[in-house]
Amino acid sequence: MPNVAVIGSGFAGLSAATNLASKGVNVHLFEKNEAIGGRARQFSAKGFTFDMGPSWYWMPEVFEQFFQEYGHEVANHYDLIQLDPSFRMFFGKDDVLDIPANFDELCDLFESLEPNSGDKLRKFMHEAAYKYEVSMEDLIYNPGLSLMEFANSKVIKGAFKLQLLSSFSKYVRKYFKHPKLIALMEFPVLFLGSMPKNTPALYSLMNYAGLKLGTWYPKGGFAKIVEGMANVAQEKGVRIHTNAAIEKLQTNKKNITRVSASAKEMDVDAVVGAADYHHVENSLLADGLQSYSEKYWDKRSMSPSSLIFYVGVNKRLKNIEHHNLFFHEDIEKHAHEIHEAPQWPKKPLFYVCAPSITDDSVAPEGCENLFFLIPIAAGLKDSDNIRQQYYDHIIGEFERITKQRIKENIVYHKSYCVNDFKQDYNSYKGNAYGLANTLMQTANLKPKIRSKKVNNLFYAGQLTVPGPGVPPSIISGKISSVELLNHLKL
């Protein structure tokens, strides 16, 4: 039975490990931190339970497919709640937009802001549905190793409709003129990717995923998904080691033969690097075995990092929903300060998740659990003074815009930023989401899922195909494991 080490227990690592073990491979999953889950870890303090990272549950069929493949159902592991409204957008103190879960109601909302935009939204979503279907069936599970992967009749015939070469920003503006509608359509790529003008129009599929398929919440938080996936992995035979950072990948004739962890050594037939790609290459491999140079990595366009505040409030709040987007400042300026002239934003937009609105298990009775996030450029200088300045600013803005005081009622708060992403995840430049989804970093143009220099080393996660986000990470783990199984001829 082949021995495989999987490095990193985020969604990609759990996905890869489970598929490998289900095919008869002896799998050891190594996690450097005390808890599994990578960015989807959870912590508790003063009766509050905080998800540390992901909070948007989109593309539910990807989660369903993972569990069903191994004889399980999502409902066996966690309760899934559809949010309605899906989220709230604040454009100012008395300027709020609730995004309904029902698509006909959403079309009516569009129509109320801009004549004929309801019908335009239906057409936009019809095209986005096509992109989503083709991407999910014919593109997203490709390993990105050969252009022949695109030699599919549906992809070739629909190449024009997929709009790989069109700008997302121009595409949205072809349909909508109202600034609120443009902000609504562009926010997924702004928060998770690149400037909308540099993002292919293909990614309108994200609008379909969020606005048509719905926004969901796993009761108990995202750690429930991690827990469920880990249970399935262990059922299939995966052995999970925590507090076990991999320190070295030993090689012989361009093959990894042994992995050295902080408390364990193991002979291996192959490795999946589901930790940070740059870290695995540059910190664990001997010199000369890197697929990509430092110059290559430095030139990559990274998706944002984040300044996050986990905040516990000893009273219930009004005027907010589960997901809240504060677009009260200039969107283009903030995006420019992330992607084109990296700097701390002068007038930041921010996002607030209040899971206690939906789930009373994540906060003490009568209290509110808040997660504040400011998207920032990766690689910025991070200090306690800077964090405090932004904490004071966004608490003040939250109070002003939602018309309620909370500062005196905050009983717990903790910050998380660039330095923490580096420390906890060995994250390149402290990025939060991986590579930006630009045209030159899409599909085959991403770092390869298979090492160019080491025969039995494969990669998974947000710095390779298919890209950033929880569902893509789950898919990435599956793709990587399939390629590894082919390598082992299993």
Short mmCIF file of C-alpha atoms in Angstrom, two decimals:
data_model
loop_
_atom_site.label_atom_id
_atom_site.label_comp_id
_atom_site.label_asym_id
_atom_site.label_seq_id
_atom_site.Cartn_x
_atom_site.Cartn_y
_atom_site.Cartn_z
CA MET A 1 0.00 0.00 0.00
CA PRO A 2 1.59 3.36 -1.03
CA ASN A 3 2.35 5.93 1.66
CA VAL A 4 1.34 9.53 0.93
CA ALA A 5 1.85 12.60 3.10
CA VAL A 6 -0.58 15.50 2.72
CA ILE A 7 0.71 18.81 4.08
CA GLY A 8 -2.01 21.11 5.42
CA SER A 9 -5.50 20.32 6.72
CA GLY A 10 -7.51 23.08 5.06
CA PHE A 11 -10.29 22.21 2.65
CA ALA A 12 -7.85 21.25 -0.12
CA GLY A 13 -5.82 18.97 2.14
CA LEU A 14 -8.86 17.24 3.60
CA SER A 15 -10.32 16.74 0.13
CA ALA A 16 -7.10 15.29 -1.29
CA ALA A 17 -6.48 13.04 1.71
CA THR A 18 -10.01 11.64 1.67
CA ASN A 19 -9.96 10.77 -2.01
CA LEU A 20 -6.54 9.14 -1.76
CA ALA A 21 -7.52 7.05 1.25
CA SER A 22 -10.76 5.98 -0.43
CA LYS A 23 -8.64 4.47 -3.22
CA GLY A 24 -6.56 2.37 -0.84
CA VAL A 25 -3.64 4.73 -0.20
CA ASN A 26 -2.10 4.94 3.28
CA VAL A 27 -2.52 8.67 4.01
CA HIS A 28 -1.02 10.79 6.77
CA LEU A 29 -2.31 14.36 6.99
CA PHE A 30 0.11 16.79 8.69
CA GLU A 31 -1.11 20.06 10.22
CA LYS A 32 1.30 22.59 11.76
CA ASN A 33 -1.35 24.19 14.00
CA GLU A 34 -3.15 22.79 17.03
CA ALA A 35 -6.49 22.62 15.21
CA ILE A 36 -7.29 21.41 11.70
CA GLY A 37 -9.09 23.47 9.09
CA GLY A 38 -6.49 25.97 7.91
CA ARG A 39 -8.13 29.35 7.43
CA ALA A 40 -11.46 27.80 8.44
CA ARG A 41 -10.35 27.22 12.01
CA GLN A 42 -12.52 28.37 14.87
CA PHE A 43 -11.79 29.65 18.36
CA SER A 44 -13.84 30.44 21.46
CA ALA A 45 -13.44 33.22 24.00
CA LYS A 46 -15.76 34.56 26.74
CA GLY A 47 -18.64 32.42 25.48
CA PHE A 48 -18.30 33.55 21.83
CA THR A 49 -17.35 31.15 19.03
CA PHE A 50 -15.62 32.81 16.09
CA ASP A 51 -15.03 31.44 12.60
CA MET A 52 -11.54 32.70 11.81
CA GLY A 53 -11.84 32.91 8.03
CA PRO A 54 -14.44 31.88 5.43
CA SER A 55 -18.01 32.99 6.07
CA TRP A 56 -19.73 32.92 2.63
CA TYR A 57 -21.25 29.53 1.77
CA TRP A 58 -21.80 29.54 -2.00
CA MET A 59 -21.92 26.73 -4.60
CA PRO A 60 -23.59 24.23 -2.22
CA GLU A 61 -23.45 21.43 -4.79
CA VAL A 62 -19.64 21.22 -4.38
CA PHE A 63 -20.04 20.39 -0.69
CA GLU A 64 -22.86 17.97 -1.45
CA GLN A 65 -20.76 16.23 -4.09
CA PHE A 66 -17.84 15.79 -1.70
CA PHE A 67 -19.94 14.06 0.95
CA GLN A 68 -22.05 12.03 -1.50
CA GLU A 69 -18.95 10.61 -3.18
CA TYR A 70 -18.09 8.86 0.08
CA GLY A 71 -21.61 7.72 0.98
CA HIS A 72 -22.56 10.67 3.17
CA GLU A 73 -24.93 13.64 3.00
CA VAL A 74 -24.32 17.22 4.09
CA ALA A 75 -27.29 16.84 6.47
CA ASN A 76 -25.43 14.04 8.28
CA HIS A 77 -22.82 16.55 9.42
CA TYR A 78 -24.36 20.01 9.71
CA ASP A 79 -27.60 21.93 9.25
CA LEU A 80 -27.63 24.29 6.29
CA ILE A 81 -29.70 27.47 6.44
CA GLN A 82 -30.46 29.69 3.43
CA LEU A 83 -30.11 33.35 4.33
CA ASP A 84 -32.87 35.78 3.36
CA PRO A 85 -31.95 38.49 2.72
CA SER A 86 -28.75 37.03 1.34
CA PHE A 87 -26.88 40.11 2.54
CA ARG A 88 -27.30 43.83 3.25
CA MET A 89 -25.38 46.63 1.55
CA PHE A 90 -24.82 49.97 3.29
CA PHE A 91 -24.14 52.92 1.01
CA GLY A 92 -24.53 55.46 3.79
CA LYS A 93 -26.33 56.19 7.03
CA ASP A 94 -29.82 56.07 5.54
CA ASP A 95 -29.03 54.27 2.31
CA VAL A 96 -29.43 50.51 2.64
CA LEU A 97 -30.06 47.75 0.11
CA ASP A 98 -31.23 44.28 1.18
CA ILE A 99 -30.52 41.57 -1.39
CA PRO A 100 -33.43 39.11 -1.41
CA ALA A 101 -32.90 35.36 -1.78
CA ASN A 102 -35.84 35.08 -4.20
CA PHE A 103 -34.67 35.84 -7.74
CA ASP A 104 -37.94 37.43 -8.91
CA GLU A 105 -37.79 39.78 -5.93
CA LEU A 106 -34.19 40.57 -6.83
CA CYS A 107 -35.26 41.47 -10.36
CA ASP A 108 -37.93 43.76 -8.90
CA LEU A 109 -35.27 45.41 -6.74
CA PHE A 110 -33.10 46.03 -9.81
CA GLU A 111 -36.09 47.45 -11.67
CA SER A 112 -36.82 49.85 -8.79
CA LEU A 113 -33.34 51.34 -9.17
CA GLU A 114 -32.97 51.39 -12.95
CA PRO A 115 -35.67 51.00 -15.65
CA ASN A 116 -35.49 47.70 -17.59
CA SER A 117 -32.71 46.40 -15.35
CA GLY A 118 -34.89 43.52 -14.10
CA ASP A 119 -35.06 42.04 -17.61
CA LYS A 120 -31.36 42.82 -18.10
CA LEU A 121 -30.56 40.91 -14.90
CA ARG A 122 -32.47 37.89 -16.21
CA LYS A 123 -30.42 38.00 -19.42
CA PHE A 124 -27.18 38.53 -17.47
CA MET A 125 -27.98 35.51 -15.28
CA HIS A 126 -28.89 33.38 -18.28
CA GLU A 127 -25.41 33.99 -19.69
CA ALA A 128 -23.83 33.53 -16.25
CA ALA A 129 -25.67 30.23 -15.82
CA TYR A 130 -24.13 28.98 -19.08
CA LYS A 131 -20.64 29.96 -17.88
CA TYR A 132 -21.27 28.29 -14.54
CA GLU A 133 -22.51 25.08 -16.15
CA VAL A 134 -19.60 24.83 -18.62
CA SER A 135 -17.07 25.75 -15.94
CA MET A 136 -18.38 23.18 -13.47
CA GLU A 137 -18.76 20.40 -16.04
CA ASP A 138 -15.86 21.00 -18.41
CA LEU A 139 -13.29 23.40 -16.93
CA ILE A 140 -12.99 23.58 -13.17
CA TYR A 141 -11.92 19.96 -12.66
CA ASN A 142 -9.10 20.21 -15.22
CA PRO A 143 -5.58 19.96 -13.76
CA GLY A 144 -4.27 22.85 -15.89
CA LEU A 145 -1.35 20.83 -17.26
CA SER A 146 -2.13 20.95 -20.99
CA LEU A 147 -3.98 23.16 -23.44
CA MET A 148 -5.58 19.97 -24.78
CA GLU A 149 -7.80 20.07 -21.72
CA PHE A 150 -9.73 22.77 -23.56
CA ALA A 151 -10.20 20.55 -26.65
CA ASN A 152 -13.78 19.90 -25.67
CA SER A 153 -16.52 20.53 -28.21
CA LYS A 154 -18.70 22.44 -25.73
CA VAL A 155 -15.78 24.65 -24.63
CA ILE A 156 -14.62 25.31 -28.20
CA LYS A 157 -18.13 26.07 -29.47
CA GLY A 158 -18.88 28.24 -26.45
CA ALA A 159 -15.53 30.04 -26.23
CA PHE A 160 -17.07 33.36 -27.27
CA LYS A 161 -19.89 32.99 -24.72
CA LEU A 162 -17.42 32.17 -21.94
CA GLN A 163 -15.82 35.61 -22.43
CA LEU A 164 -12.34 34.77 -21.20
CA LEU A 165 -10.93 37.79 -23.00
CA SER A 166 -13.58 40.33 -21.97
CA SER A 167 -13.30 42.63 -18.95
CA PHE A 168 -15.69 41.89 -16.09
CA SER A 169 -16.06 45.62 -15.43
CA LYS A 170 -17.03 46.44 -19.03
CA TYR A 171 -19.34 43.44 -19.14
CA VAL A 172 -21.27 44.54 -16.04
CA ARG A 173 -21.55 48.10 -17.35
CA LYS A 174 -22.96 46.82 -20.62
CA TYR A 175 -26.02 45.78 -18.62
CA PHE A 176 -26.24 48.20 -15.71
CA LYS A 177 -25.54 51.90 -15.15
CA HIS A 178 -26.73 52.52 -11.59
CA PRO A 179 -23.70 52.68 -9.22
CA LYS A 180 -25.43 50.54 -6.58
CA LEU A 181 -26.13 47.77 -9.08
CA ILE A 182 -22.56 47.92 -10.37
CA ALA A 183 -21.26 47.69 -6.78
CA LEU A 184 -23.52 44.71 -6.11
CA MET A 185 -22.33 42.85 -9.20
CA GLU A 186 -18.65 43.66 -8.71
CA PHE A 187 -18.18 43.00 -5.01
CA PRO A 188 -17.34 39.25 -5.27
CA VAL A 189 -14.29 39.90 -7.47
CA LEU A 190 -13.29 43.04 -5.53
CA PHE A 191 -13.15 41.27 -2.17
CA LEU A 192 -11.72 37.96 -3.40
CA GLY A 193 -9.80 38.67 -6.57
CA SER A 194 -8.54 41.59 -8.59
CA MET A 195 -9.71 44.89 -10.00
CA PRO A 196 -12.95 44.18 -11.90
CA LYS A 197 -11.40 45.74 -15.01
CA ASN A 198 -8.61 43.10 -14.91
CA THR A 199 -10.90 40.15 -14.21
CA PRO A 200 -12.28 38.08 -17.12
CA ALA A 201 -16.04 38.36 -17.66
CA LEU A 202 -16.10 34.58 -17.24
CA TYR A 203 -16.29 35.26 -13.51
CA SER A 204 -19.86 36.52 -13.80
CA LEU A 205 -20.45 32.88 -12.91
CA MET A 206 -19.84 34.05 -9.31
CA ASN A 207 -22.87 36.33 -9.58
CA TYR A 208 -24.89 33.31 -10.60
CA ALA A 209 -23.50 31.29 -7.70
CA GLY A 210 -24.28 33.96 -5.12
CA LEU A 211 -27.44 35.63 -6.40
CA LYS A 212 -29.22 32.71 -8.09
CA LEU A 213 -28.05 29.61 -6.19
CA GLY A 214 -28.29 31.40 -2.87
CA THR A 215 -26.20 32.33 0.15
CA TRP A 216 -26.18 29.72 2.91
CA TYR A 217 -24.87 29.23 6.44
CA PRO A 218 -23.78 25.99 8.16
CA LYS A 219 -25.18 26.14 11.68
CA GLY A 220 -22.32 26.17 14.17
CA GLY A 221 -20.04 27.86 11.65
CA PHE A 222 -17.59 26.77 8.97
CA ALA A 223 -15.72 24.58 11.44
CA LYS A 224 -18.70 22.21 11.18
CA ILE A 225 -17.79 21.61 7.52
CA VAL A 226 -14.17 20.95 8.53
CA GLU A 227 -15.35 18.58 11.27
CA GLY A 228 -17.62 16.72 8.84
CA MET A 229 -14.90 16.39 6.20
CA ALA A 230 -12.39 15.21 8.82
CA ASN A 231 -14.85 12.57 10.04
CA VAL A 232 -15.23 11.25 6.49
CA ALA A 233 -11.45 11.33 5.99
CA GLN A 234 -10.82 9.34 9.16
CA GLU A 235 -13.57 6.89 8.26
CA LYS A 236 -11.64 6.22 5.04
CA GLY A 237 -8.44 5.65 7.01
CA VAL A 238 -6.68 9.05 6.98
CA ARG A 239 -4.46 9.59 10.01
CA ILE A 240 -4.37 13.23 11.10
CA HIS A 241 -1.39 14.70 12.94
CA THR A 242 -1.74 18.16 14.53
CA ASN A 243 1.10 20.28 15.92
CA ALA A 244 3.12 18.51 13.26
CA ALA A 245 4.77 21.03 10.97
CA ILE A 246 6.64 19.48 8.05
CA GLU A 247 10.24 20.69 8.27
CA LYS A 248 11.88 18.99 5.31
CA LEU A 249 11.10 16.96 2.20
CA GLN A 250 14.01 14.59 1.62
CA THR A 251 14.64 13.68 -2.01
CA ASN A 252 16.60 11.15 -4.01
CA LYS A 253 16.91 11.44 -7.80
CA LYS A 254 14.09 13.99 -8.01
CA ASN A 255 11.69 11.93 -5.92
CA ILE A 256 10.61 12.68 -2.35
CA THR A 257 11.49 9.63 -0.26
CA ARG A 258 10.89 10.87 3.27
CA VAL A 259 9.10 13.66 5.11
CA SER A 260 10.39 15.09 8.37
CA ALA A 261 7.82 16.60 10.71
CA SER A 262 8.38 18.23 14.08
CA ALA A 263 7.58 14.99 15.90
CA LYS A 264 7.59 12.31 13.21
CA GLU A 265 9.45 11.01 10.18
CA MET A 266 7.86 8.91 7.46
CA ASP A 267 8.92 7.21 4.23
CA VAL A 268 6.64 8.25 1.38
CA ASP A 269 5.81 7.37 -2.20
CA ALA A 270 4.33 10.81 -2.91
CA VAL A 271 3.38 14.13 -1.30
CA VAL A 272 0.50 16.59 -1.68
CA GLY A 273 1.51 20.12 -0.72
CA ALA A 274 -1.84 21.59 0.36
CA ALA A 275 -0.06 24.22 2.43
CA ASP A 276 1.14 27.48 0.90
CA TYR A 277 2.71 26.63 -2.49
CA HIS A 278 5.57 29.13 -2.14
CA HIS A 279 6.39 27.85 1.36
CA VAL A 280 6.47 24.19 0.29
CA GLU A 281 8.79 25.02 -2.61
CA ASN A 282 11.15 27.39 -0.86
CA SER A 283 11.22 26.19 2.75
CA LEU A 284 10.83 22.42 2.48
CA LEU A 285 12.69 21.49 -0.73
CA ALA A 286 16.42 21.57 -1.34
CA ASP A 287 17.77 24.35 -3.57
CA GLY A 288 17.35 23.68 -7.27
CA LEU A 289 14.10 21.76 -6.94
CA GLN A 290 11.79 24.80 -7.11
CA SER A 291 9.41 24.98 -10.07
CA TYR A 292 9.23 28.77 -9.83
CA SER A 293 11.79 31.45 -8.96
CA GLU A 294 11.41 34.19 -6.35
CA LYS A 295 11.14 36.64 -9.24
CA TYR A 296 8.18 34.67 -10.60
CA TRP A 297 6.37 34.76 -7.27
CA ASP A 298 7.10 38.43 -6.71
CA LYS A 299 5.48 39.27 -10.03
CA ARG A 300 2.27 37.39 -9.27
CA SER A 301 -0.86 39.44 -8.75
CA MET A 302 -2.12 38.45 -5.31
CA SER A 303 -5.69 38.62 -4.10
CA PRO A 304 -6.12 40.76 -0.98
CA SER A 305 -4.96 40.11 2.50
CA SER A 306 -7.30 41.14 5.30
CA LEU A 307 -7.39 43.02 8.55
CA ILE A 308 -9.92 41.13 10.67
CA PHE A 309 -11.44 41.92 14.05
CA TYR A 310 -13.32 39.30 16.07
CA VAL A 311 -15.66 41.25 18.33
CA GLY A 312 -18.04 40.15 21.11
CA VAL A 313 -20.79 42.58 22.14
CA ASN A 314 -22.88 42.13 25.31
CA LYS A 315 -26.16 43.24 23.75
CA ARG A 316 -28.24 42.44 20.68
CA LEU A 317 -27.90 44.84 17.75
CA LYS A 318 -30.37 46.34 15.32
CA ASN A 319 -30.20 47.41 11.67
CA ILE A 320 -27.85 44.60 10.57
CA GLU A 321 -28.20 41.22 8.85
CA HIS A 322 -26.00 38.10 8.86
CA HIS A 323 -23.79 39.50 6.04
CA ASN A 324 -23.24 43.26 5.79
CA LEU A 325 -21.21 45.10 3.15
CA PHE A 326 -20.26 48.69 3.92
CA PHE A 327 -19.82 50.41 0.56
CA HIS A 328 -20.09 53.93 1.96
CA GLU A 329 -16.74 55.02 0.52
CA ASP A 330 -15.28 55.15 -3.00
CA ILE A 331 -15.02 51.54 -4.23
CA GLU A 332 -12.59 52.31 -7.05
CA LYS A 333 -10.21 54.16 -4.73
CA HIS A 334 -10.11 51.33 -2.20
CA ALA A 335 -9.58 48.78 -5.00
CA HIS A 336 -6.76 50.94 -6.39
CA GLU A 337 -5.09 50.93 -2.96
CA ILE A 338 -5.26 47.13 -2.89
CA HIS A 339 -4.22 46.16 -6.40
CA GLU A 340 -2.51 49.04 -8.23
CA ALA A 341 -0.82 51.23 -5.61
CA PRO A 342 -0.58 48.91 -2.56
CA GLN A 343 -1.04 50.90 0.65
CA TRP A 344 -3.20 51.01 3.73
CA PRO A 345 -6.59 52.34 2.53
CA LYS A 346 -7.37 55.92 3.48
CA LYS A 347 -11.14 55.44 3.48
CA PRO A 348 -11.75 51.69 3.67
CA LEU A 349 -14.80 49.72 2.73
CA PHE A 350 -15.42 46.83 5.08
CA TYR A 351 -17.53 43.74 5.66
CA VAL A 352 -19.27 42.65 8.84
CA CYS A 353 -20.53 39.13 9.48
CA ALA A 354 -22.94 38.71 12.40
CA PRO A 355 -23.57 34.94 12.56
CA SER A 356 -25.42 35.31 15.87
CA ILE A 357 -28.26 36.90 13.87
CA THR A 358 -28.86 33.40 12.45
CA ASP A 359 -27.24 31.11 15.01
CA ASP A 360 -27.65 31.62 18.77
CA SER A 361 -25.01 28.95 19.50
CA VAL A 362 -22.10 31.27 18.59
CA ALA A 363 -22.69 33.92 21.28
CA PRO A 364 -23.94 34.03 24.88
CA GLU A 365 -27.63 34.78 25.31
CA GLY A 366 -28.42 38.42 24.61
CA CYS A 367 -25.05 39.01 22.92
CA GLU A 368 -23.79 39.51 19.36
CA ASN A 369 -20.87 37.89 17.55
CA LEU A 370 -19.24 40.22 15.00
CA PHE A 371 -16.51 39.59 12.41
CA PHE A 372 -15.14 42.79 10.82
CA LEU A 373 -12.98 42.49 7.69
CA ILE A 374 -11.14 45.17 5.70
CA PRO A 375 -9.61 43.89 2.43
CA ILE A 376 -6.04 45.20 2.11
CA ALA A 377 -3.07 44.67 -0.18
CA ALA A 378 -0.94 41.60 0.53
CA GLY A 379 2.51 42.33 1.90
CA LEU A 380 1.71 45.54 3.77
CA LYS A 381 3.58 46.48 6.94
CA ASP A 382 1.53 45.25 9.87
CA SER A 383 1.74 46.68 13.40
CA ASP A 384 -0.35 46.95 16.56
CA ASN A 385 -0.59 50.73 16.10
CA ILE A 386 -1.99 50.39 12.58
CA ARG A 387 -4.48 47.75 13.72
CA GLN A 388 -5.68 49.98 16.56
CA GLN A 389 -6.19 52.95 14.23
CA TYR A 390 -8.36 50.89 11.87
CA TYR A 391 -10.23 49.24 14.73
CA ASP A 392 -11.20 52.64 16.14
CA HIS A 393 -12.14 53.86 12.66
CA ILE A 394 -14.42 51.02 11.61
CA ILE A 395 -16.10 50.69 15.00
CA GLY A 396 -16.91 54.39 14.70
CA GLU A 397 -18.14 54.00 11.13
CA PHE A 398 -20.23 50.96 12.08
CA GLU A 399 -21.83 52.94 14.89
CA ARG A 400 -22.50 55.95 12.68
CA ILE A 401 -23.95 54.04 9.75
CA THR A 402 -26.05 51.53 11.73
CA LYS A 403 -27.12 54.26 14.18
CA GLN A 404 -26.25 52.49 17.43
CA ARG A 405 -23.50 52.56 20.04
CA ILE A 406 -21.44 49.42 20.60
CA LYS A 407 -18.00 50.57 21.81
CA GLU A 408 -18.96 50.53 25.50
CA ASN A 409 -20.59 47.10 25.05
CA ILE A 410 -17.58 45.33 23.51
CA VAL A 411 -16.50 42.64 25.98
CA TYR A 412 -14.00 40.89 23.70
CA HIS A 413 -11.98 41.76 20.63
CA LYS A 414 -9.01 40.27 18.83
CA SER A 415 -7.28 41.32 15.62
CA TYR A 416 -5.81 39.20 12.81
CA CYS A 417 -3.74 40.52 9.90
CA VAL A 418 -0.77 40.07 7.57
CA ASN A 419 1.69 38.90 10.22
CA ASP A 420 -0.79 36.30 11.51
CA PHE A 421 -1.43 34.90 8.03
CA LYS A 422 2.34 34.49 7.65
CA GLN A 423 2.80 32.96 11.11
CA ASP A 424 -0.16 30.55 11.07
CA TYR A 425 -0.27 29.53 7.39
CA ASN A 426 3.18 30.43 6.02
CA SER A 427 1.11 32.58 3.67
CA TYR A 428 3.05 34.24 0.85
CA LYS A 429 3.09 38.00 1.54
CA GLY A 430 0.37 37.35 4.12
CA ASN A 431 -2.28 36.88 1.43
CA ALA A 432 -5.72 35.73 2.57
CA TYR A 433 -7.21 34.22 -0.60
CA GLY A 434 -4.43 33.20 -3.00
CA LEU A 435 -3.80 34.47 -6.52
CA ALA A 436 -6.04 37.10 -8.07
CA ASN A 437 -8.29 35.81 -10.84
CA THR A 438 -6.74 37.83 -13.64
CA LEU A 439 -6.64 36.61 -17.25
CA MET A 440 -2.91 35.81 -16.98
CA GLN A 441 -3.53 33.79 -13.80
CA THR A 442 -6.47 31.69 -14.97
CA ALA A 443 -6.56 27.92 -15.57
CA ASN A 444 -3.31 26.73 -17.25
CA LEU A 445 -1.58 30.02 -16.38
CA LYS A 446 -1.66 29.34 -12.64
CA PRO A 447 1.25 27.61 -10.85
CA LYS A 448 1.09 23.95 -11.88
CA ILE A 449 -0.65 21.38 -9.71
CA ARG A 450 2.29 19.05 -10.37
CA SER A 451 5.90 19.97 -9.59
CA LYS A 452 8.11 20.56 -12.62
CA LYS A 453 11.23 19.34 -10.78
CA VAL A 454 10.05 16.65 -8.33
CA ASN A 455 8.31 13.65 -9.86
CA ASN A 456 6.07 12.71 -6.94
CA LEU A 457 5.14 16.14 -5.57
CA PHE A 458 1.69 17.56 -6.23
CA TYR A 459 0.06 20.79 -5.08
CA ALA A 460 -3.43 21.74 -3.98
CA GLY A 461 -5.06 24.89 -2.66
CA GLN A 462 -5.67 28.50 -3.49
CA LEU A 463 -2.34 29.22 -5.23
CA THR A 464 -2.99 26.64 -7.96
CA VAL A 465 -6.02 25.51 -9.97
CA PRO A 466 -8.86 26.27 -9.87
CA GLY A 467 -8.24 29.23 -7.54
CA PRO A 468 -9.38 31.05 -4.39
CA GLY A 469 -12.46 30.24 -2.35
CA VAL A 470 -13.75 27.27 -0.35
CA PRO A 471 -15.44 25.29 -3.15
CA PRO A 472 -12.43 25.73 -5.50
CA SER A 473 -10.14 24.53 -2.70
CA ILE A 474 -12.21 21.38 -2.21
CA ILE A 475 -12.07 20.81 -5.97
CA SER A 476 -8.32 21.50 -6.01
CA GLY A 477 -7.73 18.72 -3.50
CA LYS A 478 -9.71 16.30 -5.63
CA ILE A 479 -7.81 17.24 -8.82
CA SER A 480 -4.44 16.89 -7.10
CA SER A 481 -5.33 13.48 -5.68
CA VAL A 482 -6.47 12.20 -9.08
CA GLU A 483 -3.19 13.27 -10.66
CA LEU A 484 -1.25 11.59 -7.84
CA LEU A 485 -3.25 8.36 -8.22
CA ASN A 486 -2.44 8.39 -11.94
CA HIS A 487 1.23 8.82 -11.06
CA LEU A 488 1.04 5.80 -8.73
CA LYS A 489 -0.92 3.93 -11.44
CA LEU A 490 -3.82 3.31 -9.03
#
